[in-house]
PDB file of C-alpha atoms in Angstrom:
ATOM      1  CA  UNK A 198      17.421 -66.609 -16.904  1.00  0.00           C
ATOM      2  CA  UNK A 199      14.239 -66.777 -14.850  1.00  0.00           C
ATOM      3  CA  UNK A 200      16.030 -68.711 -12.100  1.00  0.00           C
ATOM      4  CA  UNK A 201      18.190 -65.666 -11.402  1.00  0.00           C
ATOM      5  CA  UNK A 202      15.443 -63.059 -11.767  1.00  0.00           C
ATOM      6  CA  UNK A 203      12.932 -64.877  -9.563  1.00  0.00           C
ATOM      7  CA  UNK A 204      15.570 -65.624  -6.927  1.00  0.00           C
ATOM      8  CA  UNK A 205      16.237 -61.902  -6.498  1.00  0.00           C
ATOM      9  CA  UNK A 206      12.519 -61.169  -6.225  1.00  0.00           C
ATOM     10  CA  UNK A 207      12.016 -63.904  -3.632  1.00  0.00           C
ATOM     11  CA  UNK A 208      14.824 -62.449  -1.531  1.00  0.00           C
ATOM     12  CA  UNK A 209      13.171 -59.028  -1.712  1.00  0.00           C
ATOM     13  CA  UNK A 210       9.828 -60.535  -0.692  1.00  0.00           C
ATOM     14  CA  UNK A 211      11.403 -62.178   2.359  1.00  0.00           C
ATOM     15  CA  UNK A 212      12.917 -58.823   3.358  1.00  0.00           C
ATOM     16  CA  UNK A 213       9.515 -57.153   2.930  1.00  0.00           C
ATOM     17  CA  UNK A 214       7.816 -59.782   5.117  1.00  0.00           C
ATOM     18  CA  UNK A 215      10.465 -59.486   7.834  1.00  0.00           C
ATOM     19  CA  UNK A 216      10.032 -55.712   7.803  1.00  0.00           C
ATOM     20  CA  UNK A 217       6.261 -56.092   8.241  1.00  0.00           C
ATOM     21  CA  UNK A 218       6.470 -58.583  11.140  1.00  0.00           C
ATOM     22  CA  UNK A 219       9.371 -56.779  12.785  1.00  0.00           C
ATOM     23  CA  UNK A 220      11.774 -59.706  13.128  1.00  0.00           C
ATOM     24  CA  UNK A 221      13.745 -62.281  11.170  1.00  0.00           C
ATOM     25  CA  UNK A 222      11.677 -65.146   9.739  1.00  0.00           C
ATOM     26  CA  UNK A 223      13.085 -68.631   9.060  1.00  0.00           C
ATOM     27  CA  UNK A 224      12.751 -69.175   5.314  1.00  0.00           C
ATOM     28  CA  UNK A 225      13.778 -71.196   2.314  1.00  0.00           C
ATOM     29  CA  UNK A 226      12.937 -70.172  -1.219  1.00  0.00           C
ATOM     30  CA  UNK A 227      13.040 -72.005  -4.524  1.00  0.00           C
ATOM     31  CA  UNK A 228      12.618 -71.019  -8.169  1.00  0.00           C
ATOM     32  CA  UNK A 229      12.300 -74.364  -9.930  1.00  0.00           C
ATOM     33  CA  UNK A 230      15.420 -75.422  -8.025  1.00  0.00           C
ATOM     34  CA  UNK A 231      14.244 -77.489  -5.054  1.00  0.00           C
ATOM     35  CA  UNK A 232      12.627 -80.891  -4.399  1.00  0.00           C
ATOM     36  CA  UNK A 233       9.091 -79.509  -4.128  1.00  0.00           C
ATOM     37  CA  UNK A 234       5.927 -80.423  -6.016  1.00  0.00           C
ATOM     38  CA  UNK A 235       5.333 -76.838  -7.061  1.00  0.00           C
ATOM     39  CA  UNK A 236       2.209 -77.469  -9.109  1.00  0.00           C
ATOM     40  CA  UNK A 237       0.547 -79.343  -6.241  1.00  0.00           C
ATOM     41  CA  UNK A 238       1.352 -76.537  -3.795  1.00  0.00           C
ATOM     42  CA  UNK A 239       0.039 -73.965  -6.283  1.00  0.00           C
ATOM     43  CA  UNK A 240      -3.231 -75.901  -6.696  1.00  0.00           C
ATOM     44  CA  UNK A 241      -3.627 -76.070  -2.913  1.00  0.00           C
ATOM     45  CA  UNK A 242      -2.992 -72.305  -2.784  1.00  0.00           C
ATOM     46  CA  UNK A 243      -5.900 -71.706  -5.164  1.00  0.00           C
ATOM     47  CA  UNK A 244      -3.865 -70.662  -8.206  1.00  0.00           C
ATOM     48  CA  UNK A 245      -5.369 -73.160 -10.651  1.00  0.00           C
ATOM     49  CA  UNK A 246      -5.824 -76.825 -11.483  1.00  0.00           C
ATOM     50  CA  UNK A 247      -3.459 -79.454 -12.851  1.00  0.00           C
ATOM     51  CA  UNK A 248      -4.359 -79.828 -16.516  1.00  0.00           C
ATOM     52  CA  UNK A 249      -4.205 -82.922 -18.680  1.00  0.00           C
ATOM     53  CA  UNK A 250      -0.872 -81.649 -19.987  1.00  0.00           C
ATOM     54  CA  UNK A 251       0.403 -81.801 -16.354  1.00  0.00           C
ATOM     55  CA  UNK A 252       0.829 -77.999 -16.233  1.00  0.00           C
ATOM     56  CA  UNK A 253      -0.842 -75.757 -13.671  1.00  0.00           C
ATOM     57  CA  UNK A 254      -3.582 -73.827 -15.496  1.00  0.00           C
ATOM     58  CA  UNK A 255      -5.020 -70.578 -14.156  1.00  0.00           C
ATOM     59  CA  UNK A 256      -8.477 -69.774 -15.587  1.00  0.00           C
ATOM     60  CA  UNK A 257      -7.528 -66.131 -16.167  1.00  0.00           C
ATOM     61  CA  UNK A 258      -3.906 -66.551 -17.270  1.00  0.00           C
ATOM     62  CA  UNK A 259      -3.577 -69.969 -18.889  1.00  0.00           C
ATOM     63  CA  UNK A 260      -0.301 -71.762 -18.129  1.00  0.00           C
ATOM     64  CA  UNK A 261       2.338 -69.305 -19.367  1.00  0.00           C
ATOM     65  CA  UNK A 262       3.904 -68.326 -16.058  1.00  0.00           C
ATOM     66  CA  UNK A 263       6.703 -69.358 -13.719  1.00  0.00           C
ATOM     67  CA  UNK A 264       6.227 -70.928 -10.301  1.00  0.00           C
ATOM     68  CA  UNK A 265       8.376 -70.045  -7.308  1.00  0.00           C
ATOM     69  CA  UNK A 266       7.834 -70.340  -3.590  1.00  0.00           C
ATOM     70  CA  UNK A 267       9.021 -69.339  -0.135  1.00  0.00           C
ATOM     71  CA  UNK A 268       8.708 -71.638   2.867  1.00  0.00           C
ATOM     72  CA  UNK A 269       8.148 -69.387   5.885  1.00  0.00           C
ATOM     73  CA  UNK A 270       8.447 -70.062   9.590  1.00  0.00           C
ATOM     74  CA  UNK A 271       5.346 -68.004  10.441  1.00  0.00           C
ATOM     75  CA  UNK A 272       1.609 -68.669  10.374  1.00  0.00           C
ATOM     76  CA  UNK A 273      -0.285 -67.387   7.339  1.00  0.00           C
ATOM     77  CA  UNK A 274      -3.994 -67.500   6.583  1.00  0.00           C
ATOM     78  CA  UNK A 275      -4.348 -70.096   3.803  1.00  0.00           C
ATOM     79  CA  UNK A 276      -6.321 -69.586   0.611  1.00  0.00           C
ATOM     80  CA  UNK A 277      -8.822 -72.191  -0.493  1.00  0.00           C
ATOM     81  CA  UNK A 278      -7.538 -74.861  -2.924  1.00  0.00           C
ATOM     82  CA  UNK A 279      -8.692 -74.767  -6.544  1.00  0.00           C
ATOM     83  CA  UNK A 280     -11.018 -77.767  -6.851  1.00  0.00           C
ATOM     84  CA  UNK A 281     -12.737 -77.607 -10.287  1.00  0.00           C
ATOM     85  CA  UNK A 282     -11.265 -79.489 -13.242  1.00  0.00           C
ATOM     86  CA  UNK A 283     -11.839 -77.307 -16.284  1.00  0.00           C
ATOM     87  CA  UNK A 284     -10.149 -79.442 -18.927  1.00  0.00           C
ATOM     88  CA  UNK A 285     -13.440 -81.209 -19.576  1.00  0.00           C
ATOM     89  CA  UNK A 286     -13.328 -83.644 -22.486  1.00  0.00           C
ATOM     90  CA  UNK A 287     -10.531 -81.759 -24.291  1.00  0.00           C
ATOM     91  CA  UNK A 288      -7.513 -83.886 -25.257  1.00  0.00           C
ATOM     92  CA  UNK A 289      -5.697 -81.433 -27.542  1.00  0.00           C
ATOM     93  CA  UNK A 290      -2.456 -81.608 -25.540  1.00  0.00           C
ATOM     94  CA  UNK A 291      -2.300 -85.414 -25.605  1.00  0.00           C
ATOM     95  CA  UNK A 292      -3.215 -85.529 -29.279  1.00  0.00           C
ATOM     96  CA  UNK A 293      -0.584 -82.943 -30.265  1.00  0.00           C
ATOM     97  CA  UNK A 294       2.363 -84.254 -28.203  1.00  0.00           C
ATOM     98  CA  UNK A 295       5.093 -85.176 -30.741  1.00  0.00           C
ATOM     99  CA  UNK A 296       6.401 -88.142 -28.728  1.00  0.00           C
ATOM    100  CA  UNK A 297       3.193 -89.240 -27.000  1.00  0.00           C
ATOM    101  CA  UNK A 298       4.668 -88.640 -23.562  1.00  0.00           C
ATOM    102  CA  UNK A 299       1.472 -87.245 -21.972  1.00  0.00           C
ATOM    103  CA  UNK A 300      -0.432 -90.100 -20.347  1.00  0.00           C
ATOM    104  CA  UNK A 301      -4.211 -90.358 -19.756  1.00  0.00           C
ATOM    105  CA  UNK A 302      -3.827 -90.155 -15.956  1.00  0.00           C
ATOM    106  CA  UNK A 303      -2.324 -86.608 -16.082  1.00  0.00           C
ATOM    107  CA  UNK A 304       1.180 -87.845 -15.636  1.00  0.00           C
ATOM    108  CA  UNK A 305       4.047 -87.506 -18.069  1.00  0.00           C
ATOM    109  CA  UNK A 306       6.635 -90.041 -19.191  1.00  0.00           C
ATOM    110  CA  UNK A 307       9.651 -87.768 -18.883  1.00  0.00           C
ATOM    111  CA  UNK A 308      11.820 -90.284 -20.722  1.00  0.00           C
ATOM    112  CA  UNK A 309       9.924 -89.357 -23.902  1.00  0.00           C
ATOM    113  CA  UNK A 310       9.376 -85.633 -23.269  1.00  0.00           C
ATOM    114  CA  UNK A 311      11.268 -83.363 -25.683  1.00  0.00           C
ATOM    115  CA  UNK A 312      11.941 -80.883 -22.882  1.00  0.00           C
ATOM    116  CA  UNK A 313      13.672 -83.617 -20.902  1.00  0.00           C
ATOM    117  CA  UNK A 314      15.513 -84.990 -23.910  1.00  0.00           C
ATOM    118  CA  UNK A 315      16.865 -81.598 -25.015  1.00  0.00           C
ATOM    119  CA  UNK A 316      17.608 -80.059 -21.605  1.00  0.00           C
ATOM    120  CA  UNK A 317      17.988 -82.542 -18.760  1.00  0.00           C
ATOM    121  CA  UNK A 318      19.266 -85.663 -20.531  1.00  0.00           C
ATOM    122  CA  UNK A 319      23.058 -85.522 -20.578  1.00  0.00           C
ATOM    123  CA  UNK A 320      23.754 -88.650 -22.621  1.00  0.00           C
ATOM    124  CA  UNK A 321      22.572 -90.082 -25.912  1.00  0.00           C
ATOM    125  CA  UNK A 322      19.011 -89.475 -27.086  1.00  0.00           C
ATOM    126  CA  UNK A 323      17.263 -92.804 -27.833  1.00  0.00           C
ATOM    127  CA  UNK A 324      17.401 -93.326 -31.585  1.00  0.00           C
ATOM    128  CA  UNK A 325      13.696 -94.151 -31.862  1.00  0.00           C
ATOM    129  CA  UNK A 326      12.771 -90.757 -30.395  1.00  0.00           C
ATOM    130  CA  UNK A 327      15.079 -88.596 -32.512  1.00  0.00           C
ATOM    131  CA  UNK A 328      12.815 -88.474 -35.607  1.00  0.00           C
ATOM    132  CA  UNK A 329       9.915 -87.368 -33.384  1.00  0.00           C
ATOM    133  CA  UNK A 330      11.800 -84.323 -32.072  1.00  0.00           C
ATOM    134  CA  UNK A 331      11.506 -82.358 -35.300  1.00  0.00           C
ATOM    135  CA  UNK A 332      13.518 -79.141 -35.102  1.00  0.00           C
ATOM    136  CA  UNK A 333      13.107 -78.559 -31.354  1.00  0.00           C
ATOM    137  CA  UNK A 334      16.550 -77.861 -29.857  1.00  0.00           C
ATOM    138  CA  UNK A 335      15.706 -76.578 -26.364  1.00  0.00           C
ATOM    139  CA  UNK A 336      12.481 -77.577 -24.694  1.00  0.00           C
ATOM    140  CA  UNK A 337       9.016 -78.003 -26.202  1.00  0.00           C
ATOM    141  CA  UNK A 338       5.794 -76.054 -25.655  1.00  0.00           C
ATOM    142  CA  UNK A 339       3.395 -77.887 -27.986  1.00  0.00           C
ATOM    143  CA  UNK A 340       1.131 -79.018 -25.152  1.00  0.00           C
ATOM    144  CA  UNK A 341       0.762 -75.399 -24.006  1.00  0.00           C
ATOM    145  CA  UNK A 342       0.495 -73.922 -27.496  1.00  0.00           C
ATOM    146  CA  UNK A 343      -2.581 -76.034 -28.296  1.00  0.00           C
ATOM    147  CA  UNK A 344      -4.267 -75.542 -24.909  1.00  0.00           C
ATOM    148  CA  UNK A 345      -7.477 -73.477 -25.320  1.00  0.00           C
ATOM    149  CA  UNK A 346      -6.964 -71.865 -21.932  1.00  0.00           C
ATOM    150  CA  UNK A 347      -3.868 -70.084 -23.176  1.00  0.00           C
ATOM    151  CA  UNK A 348      -6.009 -67.781 -25.269  1.00  0.00           C
ATOM    152  CA  UNK A 349      -6.371 -65.977 -21.925  1.00  0.00           C
ATOM    153  CA  UNK A 350      -2.611 -65.748 -21.437  1.00  0.00           C
ATOM    154  CA  UNK A 351      -1.404 -62.171 -21.020  1.00  0.00           C
ATOM    155  CA  UNK A 352       0.428 -60.722 -24.004  1.00  0.00           C
ATOM    156  CA  UNK A 353       2.203 -58.246 -21.731  1.00  0.00           C
ATOM    157  CA  UNK A 354       5.816 -59.228 -21.076  1.00  0.00           C
ATOM    158  CA  UNK A 355       7.467 -58.519 -17.734  1.00  0.00           C
ATOM    159  CA  UNK A 356      10.225 -55.961 -18.461  1.00  0.00           C
ATOM    160  CA  UNK A 357      12.762 -58.284 -16.824  1.00  0.00           C
ATOM    161  CA  UNK A 358      12.191 -60.805 -19.625  1.00  0.00           C
ATOM    162  CA  UNK A 359      11.957 -58.426 -22.580  1.00  0.00           C
ATOM    163  CA  UNK A 360      15.644 -58.722 -23.484  1.00  0.00           C
ATOM    164  CA  UNK A 361      16.040 -62.012 -25.332  1.00  0.00           C
ATOM    165  CA  UNK A 362      19.426 -63.699 -25.392  1.00  0.00           C
ATOM    166  CA  UNK A 363      18.055 -66.541 -27.482  1.00  0.00           C
ATOM    167  CA  UNK A 364      15.804 -66.413 -30.526  1.00  0.00           C
ATOM    168  CA  UNK A 365      12.849 -68.745 -31.256  1.00  0.00           C
ATOM    169  CA  UNK A 366      14.325 -70.086 -34.496  1.00  0.00           C
ATOM    170  CA  UNK A 367      18.139 -70.098 -34.298  1.00  0.00           C
ATOM    171  CA  UNK A 368      20.279 -70.648 -37.376  1.00  0.00           C
ATOM    172  CA  UNK A 369      21.299 -74.253 -36.811  1.00  0.00           C
ATOM    173  CA  UNK A 370      24.424 -74.099 -38.946  1.00  0.00           C
ATOM    174  CA  UNK A 371      25.691 -70.954 -37.234  1.00  0.00           C
ATOM    175  CA  UNK A 372      25.066 -72.409 -33.774  1.00  0.00           C
ATOM    176  CA  UNK A 373      26.881 -75.583 -34.762  1.00  0.00           C
ATOM    177  CA  UNK A 374      30.106 -73.602 -35.106  1.00  0.00           C
ATOM    178  CA  UNK A 375      30.110 -72.322 -31.509  1.00  0.00           C
ATOM    179  CA  UNK A 376      33.261 -73.154 -29.574  1.00  0.00           C
ATOM    180  CA  UNK A 377      33.149 -73.882 -25.851  1.00  0.00           C
ATOM    181  CA  UNK A 378      34.202 -70.318 -25.083  1.00  0.00           C
ATOM    182  CA  UNK A 379      31.718 -68.796 -27.534  1.00  0.00           C
ATOM    183  CA  UNK A 380      28.847 -70.883 -26.164  1.00  0.00           C
ATOM    184  CA  UNK A 381      29.629 -69.935 -22.565  1.00  0.00           C
ATOM    185  CA  UNK A 382      29.938 -66.249 -23.444  1.00  0.00           C
ATOM    186  CA  UNK A 383      26.742 -66.162 -25.500  1.00  0.00           C
ATOM    187  CA  UNK A 384      24.488 -68.091 -23.124  1.00  0.00           C
ATOM    188  CA  UNK A 385      25.945 -67.448 -19.673  1.00  0.00           C
ATOM    189  CA  UNK A 386      22.807 -65.475 -18.687  1.00  0.00           C
ATOM    190  CA  UNK A 387      20.365 -67.808 -20.436  1.00  0.00           C
ATOM    191  CA  UNK A 388      18.677 -71.065 -19.350  1.00  0.00           C
ATOM    192  CA  UNK A 389      20.375 -72.549 -22.428  1.00  0.00           C
ATOM    193  CA  UNK A 390      23.546 -72.905 -20.396  1.00  0.00           C
ATOM    194  CA  UNK A 391      21.869 -75.845 -18.623  1.00  0.00           C
ATOM    195  CA  UNK A 392      22.383 -78.035 -21.677  1.00  0.00           C
ATOM    196  CA  UNK A 393      26.096 -77.191 -21.842  1.00  0.00           C
ATOM    197  CA  UNK A 394      27.658 -76.931 -25.254  1.00  0.00           C
ATOM    198  CA  UNK A 395      27.751 -80.678 -25.906  1.00  0.00           C
ATOM    199  CA  UNK A 396      24.051 -81.162 -25.233  1.00  0.00           C
ATOM    200  CA  UNK A 397      23.108 -78.103 -27.279  1.00  0.00           C
ATOM    201  CA  UNK A 398      25.131 -79.230 -30.311  1.00  0.00           C
ATOM    202  CA  UNK A 399      23.754 -82.754 -29.918  1.00  0.00           C
ATOM    203  CA  UNK A 400      20.256 -81.270 -30.241  1.00  0.00           C
ATOM    204  CA  UNK A 401      21.337 -79.168 -33.211  1.00  0.00           C
ATOM    205  CA  UNK A 402      22.575 -82.100 -35.266  1.00  0.00           C
ATOM    206  CA  UNK A 403      19.433 -84.118 -34.502  1.00  0.00           C
ATOM    207  CA  UNK A 404      17.352 -81.204 -35.813  1.00  0.00           C
ATOM    208  CA  UNK A 405      19.520 -81.042 -38.957  1.00  0.00           C
ATOM    209  CA  UNK A 406      18.973 -84.755 -39.520  1.00  0.00           C
ATOM    210  CA  UNK A 407      15.218 -84.317 -39.204  1.00  0.00           C
ATOM    211  CA  UNK A 408      15.251 -81.494 -41.756  1.00  0.00           C
ATOM    212  CA  UNK A 409      16.892 -83.798 -44.358  1.00  0.00           C
ATOM    213  CA  UNK A 410      18.636 -80.771 -45.860  1.00  0.00           C
ATOM    214  CA  UNK A 411      21.408 -81.671 -48.338  1.00  0.00           C
ATOM    215  CA  UNK A 412      23.247 -78.448 -47.478  1.00  0.00           C
ATOM    216  CA  UNK A 413      23.762 -79.771 -43.950  1.00  0.00           C
ATOM    217  CA  UNK A 414      26.134 -82.515 -45.076  1.00  0.00           C
ATOM    218  CA  UNK A 415      29.233 -80.298 -45.253  1.00  0.00           C
ATOM    219  CA  UNK A 416      28.753 -78.836 -41.737  1.00  0.00           C
ATOM    220  CA  UNK A 417      28.034 -82.318 -40.392  1.00  0.00           C
ATOM    221  CA  UNK A 418      31.223 -83.528 -42.056  1.00  0.00           C
ATOM    222  CA  UNK A 419      33.106 -80.834 -40.158  1.00  0.00           C
ATOM    223  CA  UNK A 420      31.546 -82.092 -36.935  1.00  0.00           C
ATOM    224  CA  UNK A 421      32.624 -85.665 -37.698  1.00  0.00           C
ATOM    225  CA  UNK A 422      36.168 -84.527 -38.453  1.00  0.00           C
ATOM    226  CA  UNK A 423      36.794 -81.810 -35.861  1.00  0.00           C
ATOM    227  CA  UNK A 424      34.305 -81.984 -32.981  1.00  0.00           C
ATOM    228  CA  UNK A 425      36.059 -83.129 -29.769  1.00  0.00           C
ATOM    229  CA  UNK A 426      32.928 -84.460 -27.998  1.00  0.00           C
ATOM    230  CA  UNK A 427      31.952 -88.040 -28.965  1.00  0.00           C
ATOM    231  CA  UNK A 428      28.346 -87.337 -27.946  1.00  0.00           C
ATOM    232  CA  UNK A 429      28.037 -84.718 -30.673  1.00  0.00           C
ATOM    233  CA  UNK A 430      29.867 -86.804 -33.300  1.00  0.00           C
ATOM    234  CA  UNK A 431      27.651 -89.825 -32.624  1.00  0.00           C
ATOM    235  CA  UNK A 432      24.472 -87.854 -33.187  1.00  0.00           C
ATOM    236  CA  UNK A 433      26.003 -86.210 -36.271  1.00  0.00           C
ATOM    237  CA  UNK A 434      26.543 -89.714 -37.663  1.00  0.00           C
ATOM    238  CA  UNK A 435      22.863 -90.437 -37.112  1.00  0.00           C
ATOM    239  CA  UNK A 436      21.923 -87.142 -38.766  1.00  0.00           C
ATOM    240  CA  UNK A 437      24.023 -87.976 -41.830  1.00  0.00           C
ATOM    241  CA  UNK A 438      22.157 -91.250 -42.037  1.00  0.00           C
ATOM    242  CA  UNK A 439      18.900 -89.310 -42.413  1.00  0.00           C
ATOM    243  CA  UNK A 440      20.177 -87.387 -45.441  1.00  0.00           C
ATOM    244  CA  UNK A 441      19.978 -89.569 -48.539  1.00  0.00           C
ATOM    245  CA  UNK A 442      22.867 -88.385 -50.703  1.00  0.00           C
ATOM    246  CA  UNK A 443      26.029 -89.986 -52.060  1.00  0.00           C
ATOM    247  CA  UNK A 444      28.048 -87.282 -50.299  1.00  0.00           C
ATOM    248  CA  UNK A 445      26.526 -88.145 -46.912  1.00  0.00           C
ATOM    249  CA  UNK A 446      27.357 -91.811 -47.443  1.00  0.00           C
ATOM    250  CA  UNK A 447      30.935 -90.941 -48.379  1.00  0.00           C
ATOM    251  CA  UNK A 448      31.311 -88.848 -45.216  1.00  0.00           C
ATOM    252  CA  UNK A 449      30.123 -91.761 -43.085  1.00  0.00           C
ATOM    253  CA  UNK A 450      32.409 -94.234 -44.855  1.00  0.00           C
ATOM    254  CA  UNK A 451      35.404 -91.961 -44.333  1.00  0.00           C
ATOM    255  CA  UNK A 452      34.476 -91.441 -40.676  1.00  0.00           C
ATOM    256  CA  UNK A 453      34.295 -95.217 -40.199  1.00  0.00           C
ATOM    257  CA  UNK A 454      37.931 -95.492 -41.237  1.00  0.00           C
ATOM    258  CA  UNK A 455      39.264 -92.917 -38.771  1.00  0.00           C
ATOM    259  CA  UNK A 456      36.857 -92.861 -35.816  1.00  0.00           C
ATOM    260  CA  UNK A 457      38.161 -94.471 -32.629  1.00  0.00           C
ATOM    261  CA  UNK A 458      35.294 -93.956 -30.174  1.00  0.00           C
ATOM    262  CA  UNK A 459      33.076 -97.050 -29.869  1.00  0.00           C
ATOM    263  CA  UNK A 460      29.828 -95.089 -29.372  1.00  0.00           C
ATOM    264  CA  UNK A 461      30.471 -93.010 -32.474  1.00  0.00           C
ATOM    265  CA  UNK A 462      31.507 -96.036 -34.533  1.00  0.00           C
ATOM    266  CA  UNK A 463      28.296 -97.783 -33.542  1.00  0.00           C
ATOM    267  CA  UNK A 464      26.214 -94.848 -34.821  1.00  0.00           C
ATOM    268  CA  UNK A 465      28.233 -94.718 -38.054  1.00  0.00           C
ATOM    269  CA  UNK A 466      27.717 -98.406 -38.777  1.00  0.00           C
ATOM    270  CA  UNK A 467      24.031 -98.164 -37.886  1.00  0.00           C
ATOM    271  CA  UNK A 468      23.572 -95.339 -40.394  1.00  0.00           C
ATOM    272  CA  UNK A 469      25.507 -97.165 -43.111  1.00  0.00           C
ATOM    273  CA  UNK A 470      23.598-100.408 -42.579  1.00  0.00           C
ATOM    274  CA  UNK A 471      20.315 -98.505 -42.698  1.00  0.00           C
ATOM    275  CA  UNK A 472      21.451 -96.932 -45.973  1.00  0.00           C
ATOM    276  CA  UNK A 473      22.239-100.365 -47.430  1.00  0.00           C
ATOM    277  CA  UNK A 474      18.857-101.725 -46.407  1.00  0.00           C
ATOM    278  CA  UNK A 475      17.303 -98.844 -48.311  1.00  0.00           C
TER     279      UNK A 475
END
């Protein structure tokens, strides 16, 4: 988890600075954890410009890096801000965004961003956005993947990040079986823990619905029957509605007879009505 790794490095940097100046220095440090406009500060520090995808872009490194900062109670000689805008007429990031959340004025409608929907949003994902999420289950990097400046991104991985707890393409059906204890044990050192188990499984069933895979019906049935969190069951009902089989319809009809939660029942009836409308 980069939050943990960068925090330790920031502490070491503060100690180094205090050693150099010969006394304690008032300080606060953040690694994507404080109410600071990190990209704006980085642009003022000369590290790059704010691209059309709203990311900080460094001309020699692209945008694949983390930002962290220390606020120090001592005077430092400032670097010059990075003034040039090197995006030019390119609109690849806006054109490629799955949900159209990147706006022309270099701002982002977070309510539509897949990273927000899969990580920060704790409740139900708006139904109109679910089909646009594809198989993304934790974050989204499309706007960086298509950015031409990332051809300059370093291929060398910091040793601290070489050990991967997560994999780029997890087995959705296997992950769907994780209990609370298994999830916490598997991802306790990973940023994935931010979603908590309920949010992660919610994202999983949305991805299964978007894949329209008939083999997903049985696992989704298990979710409808056994999953304790209504948030997950409600999205599983939606996912079943995306899979056009008699079995999926039967699972929804059976769930309608036994489900007590109003949010889940609403999703079940929505999926059944959609099926009837054809």
